[in-house]
Tab-separated table of N, CA, C and O in Angstrom:
chain	number	residue	atom	x	y	z
A	9	UNK	N	-11.793	-34.461	-2.467
A	9	UNK	CA	-11.608	-33.013	-3.027
A	9	UNK	C	-12.652	-32.950	-3.358
A	9	UNK	O	-13.310	-33.108	-4.419
A	10	UNK	N	-13.374	-31.737	-2.883
A	10	UNK	CA	-14.770	-31.057	-3.306
A	10	UNK	C	-14.822	-29.932	-4.484
A	10	UNK	O	-14.014	-29.865	-5.034
A	11	UNK	N	-15.918	-30.156	-5.424
A	11	UNK	CA	-15.903	-29.761	-6.786
A	11	UNK	C	-16.269	-28.061	-6.366
A	11	UNK	O	-16.822	-28.413	-5.429
A	12	UNK	N	-16.241	-27.033	-7.032
A	12	UNK	CA	-16.088	-26.069	-7.249
A	12	UNK	C	-17.600	-26.055	-7.291
A	12	UNK	O	-18.149	-24.575	-6.254
A	13	UNK	N	-18.831	-26.205	-7.771
A	13	UNK	CA	-20.250	-26.186	-7.340
A	13	UNK	C	-20.164	-26.753	-6.001
A	13	UNK	O	-21.426	-25.345	-5.477
A	14	UNK	N	-19.871	-27.388	-5.129
A	14	UNK	CA	-19.844	-28.046	-4.328
A	14	UNK	C	-19.599	-26.583	-2.594
A	14	UNK	O	-20.082	-26.317	-2.249
A	15	UNK	N	-18.102	-26.405	-3.503
A	15	UNK	CA	-17.675	-25.133	-3.026
A	15	UNK	C	-18.089	-23.584	-2.869
A	15	UNK	O	-18.680	-22.902	-1.735
A	16	UNK	N	-19.103	-23.286	-4.096
A	16	UNK	CA	-19.806	-22.239	-4.065
A	16	UNK	C	-21.265	-22.496	-3.196
A	16	UNK	O	-21.497	-21.629	-2.348
A	17	UNK	N	-21.701	-24.054	-3.180
A	17	UNK	CA	-22.450	-24.005	-2.245
A	17	UNK	C	-22.363	-24.201	-0.876
A	17	UNK	O	-22.809	-23.377	0.374
A	18	UNK	N	-20.632	-23.961	-0.347
A	18	UNK	CA	-20.589	-23.738	1.707
A	18	UNK	C	-20.676	-22.487	1.457
A	18	UNK	O	-20.678	-22.214	2.609
A	19	UNK	N	-19.706	-21.527	1.014
A	19	UNK	CA	-19.846	-20.624	0.460
A	19	UNK	C	-21.265	-19.459	0.689
A	19	UNK	O	-21.846	-19.644	-0.318
A	20	UNK	N	-21.640	-18.477	1.555
A	20	UNK	CA	-22.183	-17.421	1.357
A	20	UNK	C	-22.403	-16.822	0.764
A	20	UNK	O	-21.187	-16.450	0.070
A	21	UNK	N	-22.989	-16.000	-0.515
A	21	UNK	CA	-23.017	-15.309	-1.119
A	21	UNK	C	-22.530	-13.535	-0.670
A	21	UNK	O	-23.150	-13.369	-0.278
A	22	UNK	N	-21.464	-13.329	-1.326
A	22	UNK	CA	-21.348	-11.301	-1.032
A	22	UNK	C	-21.798	-10.760	-1.715
A	22	UNK	O	-22.089	-10.921	-3.191
A	23	UNK	N	-22.492	-9.559	-1.221
A	23	UNK	CA	-22.844	-8.818	-2.146
A	23	UNK	C	-21.394	-8.139	-2.739
A	23	UNK	O	-20.537	-8.340	-2.567
A	24	UNK	N	-21.811	-7.281	-3.996
A	24	UNK	CA	-20.863	-6.648	-4.820
A	24	UNK	C	-20.695	-5.472	-3.975
A	24	UNK	O	-18.851	-5.254	-4.348
A	25	UNK	N	-20.850	-5.192	-3.380
A	25	UNK	CA	-20.313	-3.885	-2.052
A	25	UNK	C	-19.180	-4.532	-1.382
A	25	UNK	O	-18.389	-4.224	-1.386
A	26	UNK	N	-19.583	-5.800	-0.637
A	26	UNK	CA	-18.637	-6.563	-0.058
A	26	UNK	C	-17.478	-6.765	-0.845
A	26	UNK	O	-15.999	-6.775	-0.148
A	27	UNK	N	-17.365	-7.293	-2.140
A	27	UNK	CA	-16.541	-7.614	-3.109
A	27	UNK	C	-15.784	-6.984	-3.346
A	27	UNK	O	-14.380	-6.277	-3.695
A	28	UNK	N	-16.277	-5.451	-3.522
A	28	UNK	CA	-15.942	-3.964	-4.185
A	28	UNK	C	-14.525	-3.546	-2.930
A	28	UNK	O	-13.674	-3.294	-3.149
A	29	UNK	N	-15.414	-4.018	-1.340
A	29	UNK	CA	-14.001	-3.537	-0.597
A	29	UNK	C	-13.160	-4.481	-0.655
A	29	UNK	O	-11.776	-4.070	-0.170
A	30	UNK	N	-13.254	-5.310	-0.572
A	30	UNK	CA	-12.036	-6.879	-0.648
A	30	UNK	C	-11.223	-6.238	-1.955
A	30	UNK	O	-9.681	-5.983	-2.273
A	31	UNK	N	-11.651	-5.528	-3.058
A	31	UNK	CA	-10.896	-4.965	-4.379
A	31	UNK	C	-10.195	-3.595	-4.120
A	31	UNK	O	-8.887	-3.936	-4.391
A	32	UNK	N	-10.809	-3.465	-3.249
A	32	UNK	CA	-9.841	-1.868	-3.012
A	32	UNK	C	-8.924	-2.443	-1.840
A	32	UNK	O	-7.844	-1.343	-1.701
A	33	UNK	N	-9.267	-3.282	-1.106
A	33	UNK	CA	-8.025	-3.511	0.105
A	33	UNK	C	-6.653	-4.025	-0.771
A	33	UNK	O	-5.779	-3.744	-0.434
A	34	UNK	N	-7.320	-5.179	-1.608
A	34	UNK	CA	-6.048	-5.669	-2.480
A	34	UNK	C	-4.948	-4.499	-2.907
A	34	UNK	O	-4.202	-4.622	-3.247
A	35	UNK	N	-6.126	-3.496	-3.877
A	35	UNK	CA	-5.478	-2.719	-4.263
A	35	UNK	C	-4.285	-1.459	-4.000
A	35	UNK	O	-3.511	-1.195	-4.312
A	36	UNK	N	-4.904	-1.213	-2.775
A	36	UNK	CA	-4.935	-0.958	-1.646
A	36	UNK	C	-3.408	-1.156	-0.675
A	36	UNK	O	-2.448	-0.759	-0.818
A	37	UNK	N	-3.362	-2.207	-0.547
A	37	UNK	CA	-2.273	-3.026	-0.168
A	37	UNK	C	-1.171	-3.199	-0.838
A	37	UNK	O	-0.097	-2.978	-0.714
A	38	UNK	N	-1.239	-3.279	-2.457
A	38	UNK	CA	-0.112	-3.627	-3.113
A	38	UNK	C	0.116	-2.362	-3.796
A	38	UNK	O	0.556	-2.385	-4.742
A	39	UNK	N	-0.321	-1.249	-3.564
A	39	UNK	CA	-0.103	0.012	-4.309
A	39	UNK	C	-0.398	0.432	-5.566
A	39	UNK	O	0.637	1.105	-6.596
A	40	UNK	N	-1.047	-0.363	-5.997
A	40	UNK	CA	-1.553	-0.280	-7.257
A	40	UNK	C	-1.112	-1.192	-7.951
A	40	UNK	O	-1.577	-1.195	-9.559
A	41	UNK	N	-0.049	-2.053	-7.434
A	41	UNK	CA	0.717	-2.629	-8.938
A	41	UNK	C	0.524	-3.920	-8.308
A	41	UNK	O	1.355	-4.482	-7.186
A	42	UNK	N	0.262	-4.554	-9.045
A	42	UNK	CA	-0.028	-6.176	-8.862
A	42	UNK	C	0.858	-7.162	-9.501
A	42	UNK	O	1.273	-7.283	-10.213
A	43	UNK	N	1.247	-7.895	-8.209
A	43	UNK	CA	1.760	-9.415	-8.631
A	43	UNK	C	1.222	-10.264	-9.723
A	43	UNK	O	0.461	-9.915	-9.752
A	44	UNK	N	1.775	-11.133	-9.877
A	44	UNK	CA	0.535	-12.571	-10.678
A	44	UNK	C	-0.318	-13.099	-9.827
A	44	UNK	O	-1.023	-13.204	-10.193
A	45	UNK	N	0.410	-13.035	-8.908
A	45	UNK	CA	-0.815	-13.926	-7.898
A	45	UNK	C	-1.861	-12.977	-7.402
A	45	UNK	O	-2.869	-13.088	-7.644
A	46	UNK	N	-1.517	-12.310	-7.098
A	46	UNK	CA	-2.628	-10.736	-6.809
A	46	UNK	C	-3.565	-10.443	-8.301
A	46	UNK	O	-4.784	-10.238	-7.981
A	47	UNK	N	-2.809	-10.399	-9.467
A	47	UNK	CA	-3.959	-10.071	-10.319
A	47	UNK	C	-4.314	-11.058	-10.337
A	47	UNK	O	-6.047	-11.384	-11.258
A	48	UNK	N	-4.489	-12.145	-10.087
A	48	UNK	CA	-5.314	-13.521	-10.160
A	48	UNK	C	-6.450	-13.208	-9.195
A	48	UNK	O	-7.251	-13.648	-9.875
A	49	UNK	N	-5.902	-12.603	-7.896
A	49	UNK	CA	-6.975	-12.835	-6.847
A	49	UNK	C	-7.640	-11.662	-7.523
A	49	UNK	O	-9.284	-11.647	-7.268
A	50	UNK	N	-7.394	-10.492	-8.366
A	50	UNK	CA	-8.094	-9.507	-8.806
A	50	UNK	C	-8.898	-9.848	-9.371
A	50	UNK	O	-10.450	-9.408	-9.524
A	51	UNK	N	-8.428	-10.566	-10.608
A	51	UNK	CA	-9.791	-11.097	-11.692
A	51	UNK	C	-10.554	-11.737	-10.966
A	51	UNK	O	-11.882	-11.957	-11.442
A	52	UNK	N	-10.320	-12.576	-9.896
A	52	UNK	CA	-11.380	-13.350	-9.597
A	52	UNK	C	-12.621	-12.891	-8.863
A	52	UNK	O	-13.665	-12.888	-8.740
A	53	UNK	N	-11.993	-11.738	-7.853
A	53	UNK	CA	-12.764	-10.520	-7.349
A	53	UNK	C	-13.750	-10.032	-8.579
A	53	UNK	O	-14.870	-9.233	-8.144
A	54	UNK	N	-12.850	-9.433	-9.575
A	54	UNK	CA	-13.990	-8.393	-10.638
A	54	UNK	C	-15.054	-9.899	-10.771
A	54	UNK	O	-16.400	-9.334	-11.210
A	55	UNK	N	-14.603	-10.729	-11.446
A	55	UNK	CA	-15.915	-12.017	-11.702
A	55	UNK	C	-16.897	-12.147	-10.507
A	55	UNK	O	-17.692	-12.878	-11.011
A	56	UNK	N	-16.305	-12.210	-9.718
A	56	UNK	CA	-17.210	-12.356	-8.252
A	56	UNK	C	-18.188	-10.814	-7.977
A	56	UNK	O	-19.456	-11.405	-8.179
A	57	UNK	N	-17.421	-9.821	-8.288
A	57	UNK	CA	-18.579	-8.607	-8.386
A	57	UNK	C	-19.723	-8.632	-9.356
A	57	UNK	O	-20.879	-8.360	-9.257
A	58	UNK	N	-18.690	-8.897	-10.435
A	58	UNK	CA	-19.654	-9.119	-11.704
A	58	UNK	C	-21.040	-10.001	-11.696
A	58	UNK	O	-22.381	-9.350	-12.095
A	59	UNK	N	-20.767	-10.975	-11.598
A	59	UNK	CA	-21.747	-11.887	-10.618
A	59	UNK	C	-22.987	-11.441	-9.881
A	59	UNK	O	-23.706	-11.773	-9.562
A	60	UNK	N	-22.275	-10.985	-8.916
A	60	UNK	CA	-23.440	-10.212	-7.653
A	60	UNK	C	-23.854	-9.144	-7.808
A	60	UNK	O	-25.029	-8.547	-7.485
A	61	UNK	N	-23.516	-8.441	-9.216
A	61	UNK	CA	-24.728	-7.041	-9.305
A	61	UNK	C	-25.673	-7.598	-10.004
A	61	UNK	O	-26.284	-8.296	-10.389
């Protein structure tokens, strides 16, 4: 099983704009009310967005 560092090396980094678009799509699909799984995805995306800025 790959470590998180190995996974990060496999994935190209996305721009803040690209991550923001995914955040907007997630919120749009959910109607603004996030389930537990969606909240975890949202938090991951927000962290990725912050790192990309």
